[in-house]
């Protein structure tokens, strides 16, 4: 399995910030891992052009489940594919929370991504209240069951485990806690999906930094990271990529 570092720029970045993307391109002429950058939708086309034929690949941060129609402000999976992007994040906790996105909706978005040939990066993760109540694995299991299409395979789907309380906070779970959830996700996927999903990549996300990346990547069943803040600059992102490359 080829490991993966994905960067989620969230609502950050104008054209001037494509200089950071250019720096990432130059820093990784032949990376030993897959790299995906997910800039805001306004930059998708230019980012895809800038990286054509090189790493990183480009992804979007969300898509509508329909291919087209009267959905003001939304962007469909075929539109994302048309920019040259090859992936899309679905079910990020910021969208689950702010827009009340349900597992059913995320399932539909992931299916739409697959239908357009995009890799769906499906996010799951518990809140601090859920963790404190001992519900973490139950919550993750429900999210996975509800939002992962039956047709998910290791080539069209990536799962990102992002504890809500670790996002943007500088806090991360213990390595044992990360390992427990990643093992659970692996077992869950193995039991539920076809053999084509056996080596589906499971990323950890939430306050991944150059300083903690190596220890997180050493945890079994952690196949890479989904990085927020530290993906905005090549200076922070490249050491995370190097830490993953150093794991094999
Ligand atoms: P941070 O790396 O900024 O904590 O964000 C993680 C995240 O939400 C990536 O999708």
Short mmCIF file of C-alpha atoms and ligand atoms in Angstrom, two decimals:
data_model
loop_
_atom_site.label_atom_id
_atom_site.label_comp_id
_atom_site.label_asym_id
_atom_site.label_seq_id
_atom_site.Cartn_x
_atom_site.Cartn_y
_atom_site.Cartn_z
CA UNK A 1 0.00 0.00 0.00
CA UNK A 2 1.25 3.48 -0.84
CA UNK A 3 0.84 5.75 2.14
CA UNK A 4 -0.79 9.16 1.86
CA UNK A 5 -0.46 12.65 3.29
CA UNK A 6 -3.40 14.91 2.48
CA UNK A 7 -3.54 18.61 3.25
CA UNK A 8 -6.86 20.34 3.87
CA UNK A 9 -6.51 24.09 3.40
CA UNK A 10 -10.10 24.67 4.59
CA UNK A 11 -11.25 28.27 3.93
CA UNK A 12 -7.72 29.55 3.48
CA UNK A 13 -5.85 30.62 0.40
CA UNK A 14 -6.07 33.00 -2.50
CA UNK A 15 -4.11 32.82 -5.73
CA UNK A 16 -1.06 34.34 -4.03
CA UNK A 17 -0.88 31.27 -1.78
CA UNK A 18 -0.36 28.98 -4.74
CA UNK A 19 3.31 29.83 -4.22
CA UNK A 20 3.18 27.37 -1.28
CA UNK A 21 1.77 24.72 -3.60
CA UNK A 22 4.56 25.45 -6.05
CA UNK A 23 7.08 25.00 -3.22
CA UNK A 24 5.52 21.63 -2.36
CA UNK A 25 5.77 20.58 -6.03
CA UNK A 26 9.44 21.50 -6.09
CA UNK A 27 10.23 19.84 -2.76
CA UNK A 28 8.84 16.46 -3.90
CA UNK A 29 9.92 15.62 -7.45
CA UNK A 30 9.54 11.86 -6.80
CA UNK A 31 7.78 11.34 -3.46
CA UNK A 32 7.75 7.95 -1.78
CA UNK A 33 4.19 8.52 -0.62
CA UNK A 34 1.04 9.90 -2.23
CA UNK A 35 0.35 13.59 -1.55
CA UNK A 36 -2.98 15.37 -2.02
CA UNK A 37 -3.63 19.07 -1.41
CA UNK A 38 -7.24 20.20 -1.00
CA UNK A 39 -7.36 23.96 -1.58
CA UNK A 40 -10.60 25.96 -1.60
CA UNK A 41 -12.78 25.41 -4.67
CA UNK A 42 -11.74 28.77 -6.15
CA UNK A 43 -8.19 27.46 -6.60
CA UNK A 44 -8.92 23.92 -7.80
CA UNK A 45 -8.46 24.50 -11.50
CA UNK A 46 -5.29 26.55 -11.19
CA UNK A 47 -3.85 24.14 -8.62
CA UNK A 48 -4.57 21.16 -10.86
CA UNK A 49 -2.90 22.89 -13.79
CA UNK A 50 0.12 23.80 -11.69
CA UNK A 51 0.59 20.20 -10.55
CA UNK A 52 -0.29 18.38 -13.78
CA UNK A 53 2.10 15.47 -14.22
CA UNK A 54 3.65 15.98 -10.75
CA UNK A 55 2.89 15.37 -7.10
CA UNK A 56 0.82 16.51 -5.31
CA UNK A 57 -2.59 15.50 -6.55
CA UNK A 58 -5.41 17.97 -5.99
CA UNK A 59 -8.65 17.41 -4.09
CA UNK A 60 -11.75 19.39 -3.17
CA UNK A 61 -13.17 19.79 0.34
CA UNK A 62 -16.80 18.88 -0.29
CA UNK A 63 -19.26 18.04 -3.08
CA UNK A 64 -23.01 17.97 -3.59
CA UNK A 65 -24.50 14.49 -4.12
CA UNK A 66 -26.26 15.51 -7.34
CA UNK A 67 -24.41 15.93 -10.63
CA UNK A 68 -26.14 19.22 -11.49
CA UNK A 69 -29.27 21.19 -10.71
CA UNK A 70 -30.78 24.03 -8.71
CA UNK A 71 -28.42 24.01 -5.72
CA UNK A 72 -27.15 27.55 -5.32
CA UNK A 73 -23.59 27.73 -4.07
CA UNK A 74 -22.89 24.01 -4.33
CA UNK A 75 -20.33 22.23 -6.45
CA UNK A 76 -20.82 18.73 -7.91
CA UNK A 77 -18.40 15.85 -8.24
CA UNK A 78 -18.35 16.06 -12.08
CA UNK A 79 -17.44 19.76 -11.77
CA UNK A 80 -14.59 18.88 -9.42
CA UNK A 81 -13.34 16.19 -11.81
CA UNK A 82 -13.55 18.73 -14.63
CA UNK A 83 -11.00 20.97 -12.84
CA UNK A 84 -8.44 18.17 -12.95
CA UNK A 85 -8.80 17.36 -9.25
CA UNK A 86 -8.82 13.64 -8.39
CA UNK A 87 -10.18 13.52 -4.83
CA UNK A 88 -12.74 15.09 -2.53
CA UNK A 89 -13.10 15.21 1.24
CA UNK A 90 -16.60 14.31 2.44
CA UNK A 91 -18.06 14.37 5.94
CA UNK A 92 -15.48 16.60 7.57
CA UNK A 93 -16.59 17.28 11.15
CA UNK A 94 -16.72 21.00 10.42
CA UNK A 95 -19.42 20.24 7.85
CA UNK A 96 -21.13 17.58 9.97
CA UNK A 97 -21.39 20.20 12.75
CA UNK A 98 -21.98 23.49 10.92
CA UNK A 99 -24.32 22.15 8.25
CA UNK A 100 -25.80 19.21 10.18
CA UNK A 101 -24.54 16.77 7.56
CA UNK A 102 -25.85 13.28 8.22
CA UNK A 103 -24.25 9.93 7.48
CA UNK A 104 -26.84 9.40 4.73
CA UNK A 105 -25.84 12.63 3.02
CA UNK A 106 -22.14 11.82 3.32
CA UNK A 107 -22.80 8.35 1.89
CA UNK A 108 -24.51 10.02 -1.10
CA UNK A 109 -21.60 12.45 -1.54
CA UNK A 110 -19.05 9.62 -1.42
CA UNK A 111 -21.08 7.67 -4.00
CA UNK A 112 -21.20 10.78 -6.21
CA UNK A 113 -17.43 11.10 -5.90
CA UNK A 114 -16.99 7.47 -6.96
CA UNK A 115 -19.33 7.92 -9.91
CA UNK A 116 -17.09 10.76 -11.13
CA UNK A 117 -13.90 8.79 -10.66
CA UNK A 118 -12.83 10.79 -7.62
CA UNK A 119 -11.26 9.36 -4.48
CA UNK A 120 -13.61 9.98 -1.54
CA UNK A 121 -11.77 10.92 1.65
CA UNK A 122 -14.47 10.09 4.21
CA UNK A 123 -13.97 11.69 7.64
CA UNK A 124 -15.12 10.23 10.94
CA UNK A 125 -14.43 11.24 14.52
CA UNK A 126 -15.86 11.57 18.01
CA UNK A 127 -16.43 14.70 20.08
CA UNK A 128 -14.80 15.07 23.47
CA UNK A 129 -18.15 14.47 25.19
CA UNK A 130 -18.54 11.20 23.26
CA UNK A 131 -15.01 10.11 24.18
CA UNK A 132 -15.54 11.00 27.83
CA UNK A 133 -18.77 8.98 27.80
CA UNK A 134 -16.91 5.93 26.47
CA UNK A 135 -18.77 6.04 23.16
CA UNK A 136 -15.84 6.54 20.79
CA UNK A 137 -15.91 3.17 19.00
CA UNK A 138 -19.70 3.16 18.84
CA UNK A 139 -19.70 6.61 17.22
CA UNK A 140 -16.95 5.72 14.75
CA UNK A 141 -18.71 2.47 13.87
CA UNK A 142 -22.01 4.26 13.26
CA UNK A 143 -20.33 6.92 11.10
CA UNK A 144 -18.44 4.31 9.07
CA UNK A 145 -21.49 2.11 8.60
CA UNK A 146 -23.64 5.05 7.58
CA UNK A 147 -21.29 6.98 5.34
CA UNK A 148 -19.15 4.37 3.52
CA UNK A 149 -20.63 3.11 0.23
CA UNK A 150 -20.61 -0.67 -0.33
CA UNK A 151 -18.50 -0.08 -3.43
CA UNK A 152 -15.63 1.43 -1.43
CA UNK A 153 -12.24 0.00 -2.38
CA UNK A 154 -8.64 0.80 -1.53
CA UNK A 155 -8.35 2.80 -4.75
CA UNK A 156 -11.52 4.90 -4.57
CA UNK A 157 -11.80 5.55 -0.83
CA UNK A 158 -9.68 6.78 2.06
CA UNK A 159 -10.92 6.95 5.67
CA UNK A 160 -9.70 9.82 7.85
CA UNK A 161 -10.07 9.45 11.61
CA UNK A 162 -10.21 12.97 13.01
CA UNK A 163 -11.20 13.31 16.67
CA UNK A 164 -13.21 16.54 16.72
CA UNK A 165 -11.47 17.73 19.89
CA UNK A 166 -8.02 17.33 18.31
CA UNK A 167 -8.74 19.53 15.28
CA UNK A 168 -6.97 22.86 15.47
CA UNK A 169 -6.44 22.53 19.22
CA UNK A 170 -2.87 21.31 19.47
CA UNK A 171 -4.19 18.31 21.46
CA UNK A 172 -3.84 14.78 20.14
CA UNK A 173 -5.06 11.47 21.56
CA UNK A 174 -2.46 9.20 23.12
CA UNK A 175 -0.78 6.87 20.65
CA UNK A 176 -2.66 3.98 22.26
CA UNK A 177 -5.95 5.78 21.69
CA UNK A 178 -5.07 6.43 18.03
CA UNK A 179 -4.06 2.79 17.63
CA UNK A 180 -7.27 1.53 19.23
CA UNK A 181 -9.46 3.49 16.80
CA UNK A 182 -7.37 2.68 13.72
CA UNK A 183 -7.40 -1.05 14.58
CA UNK A 184 -11.17 -0.82 15.05
CA UNK A 185 -11.61 0.90 11.66
CA UNK A 186 -9.44 -1.73 9.96
CA UNK A 187 -11.46 -4.56 11.51
CA UNK A 188 -14.71 -2.85 10.64
CA UNK A 189 -13.76 -2.34 6.99
CA UNK A 190 -12.40 -5.88 6.67
CA UNK A 191 -15.64 -7.33 8.03
CA UNK A 192 -17.98 -5.15 6.01
CA UNK A 193 -16.37 -4.54 2.62
CA UNK A 194 -15.12 -6.78 -0.16
CA UNK A 195 -11.50 -7.88 -0.33
CA UNK A 196 -10.80 -4.93 -2.64
CA UNK A 197 -11.00 -2.76 0.47
CA UNK A 198 -8.55 -4.76 2.57
CA UNK A 199 -5.70 -2.28 2.30
CA UNK A 200 -7.83 0.84 2.20
CA UNK A 201 -5.82 3.70 3.67
CA UNK A 202 -6.75 4.99 7.13
CA UNK A 203 -5.40 8.47 7.89
CA UNK A 204 -5.13 10.18 11.25
CA UNK A 205 -6.06 13.88 11.39
CA UNK A 206 -6.09 16.49 14.15
CA UNK A 207 -3.14 18.69 15.14
CA UNK A 208 -0.58 16.73 13.10
CA UNK A 209 2.65 18.77 13.13
CA UNK A 210 6.27 18.22 12.11
CA UNK A 211 6.99 17.58 15.81
CA UNK A 212 4.51 14.72 16.33
CA UNK A 213 4.17 13.20 12.85
CA UNK A 214 6.83 10.49 13.22
CA UNK A 215 5.37 9.03 16.43
CA UNK A 216 1.85 9.04 14.97
CA UNK A 217 3.05 7.34 11.76
CA UNK A 218 4.67 4.60 13.82
CA UNK A 219 1.25 3.48 15.13
CA UNK A 220 0.01 0.31 13.35
CA UNK A 221 -2.83 0.89 10.85
CA UNK A 222 -1.99 4.60 10.55
CA UNK A 223 -1.41 4.88 6.81
CA UNK A 224 -0.82 8.62 6.69
CA UNK A 225 -2.37 11.89 7.79
CA UNK A 226 -5.01 14.46 6.95
CA UNK A 227 -3.36 17.74 7.89
CA UNK A 228 -5.06 21.10 8.38
CA UNK A 229 -3.05 24.09 9.61
CA UNK A 230 0.36 22.55 8.98
CA UNK A 231 -0.50 21.96 5.31
CA UNK A 232 -0.73 25.68 4.59
CA UNK A 233 3.02 26.14 4.31
CA UNK A 234 5.60 23.99 2.62
CA UNK A 235 7.92 24.60 5.59
CA UNK A 236 5.54 22.69 7.91
CA UNK A 237 4.07 20.26 5.39
CA UNK A 238 7.27 18.88 3.89
CA UNK A 239 8.68 17.55 7.21
CA UNK A 240 5.39 15.67 7.72
CA UNK A 241 5.71 14.10 4.27
CA UNK A 242 9.34 13.21 5.01
CA UNK A 243 8.31 11.62 8.32
CA UNK A 244 5.88 9.35 6.46
CA UNK A 245 8.45 8.52 3.77
CA UNK A 246 10.84 7.50 6.56
CA UNK A 247 8.44 4.82 7.85
CA UNK A 248 9.46 2.29 5.19
P1 LIG B 1 -5.53 20.63 12.02
O1 LIG B 1 -4.36 19.84 11.46
O2 LIG B 1 -5.40 22.10 11.79
O3 LIG B 1 -5.80 20.24 13.45
O4 LIG B 1 -6.84 20.20 11.18
C1 LIG B 1 -7.11 18.86 10.98
C2 LIG B 1 -8.21 18.75 10.00
O5 LIG B 1 -9.35 19.06 10.29
C3 LIG B 1 -7.89 18.28 8.65
O6 LIG B 1 -9.03 17.99 7.93
#
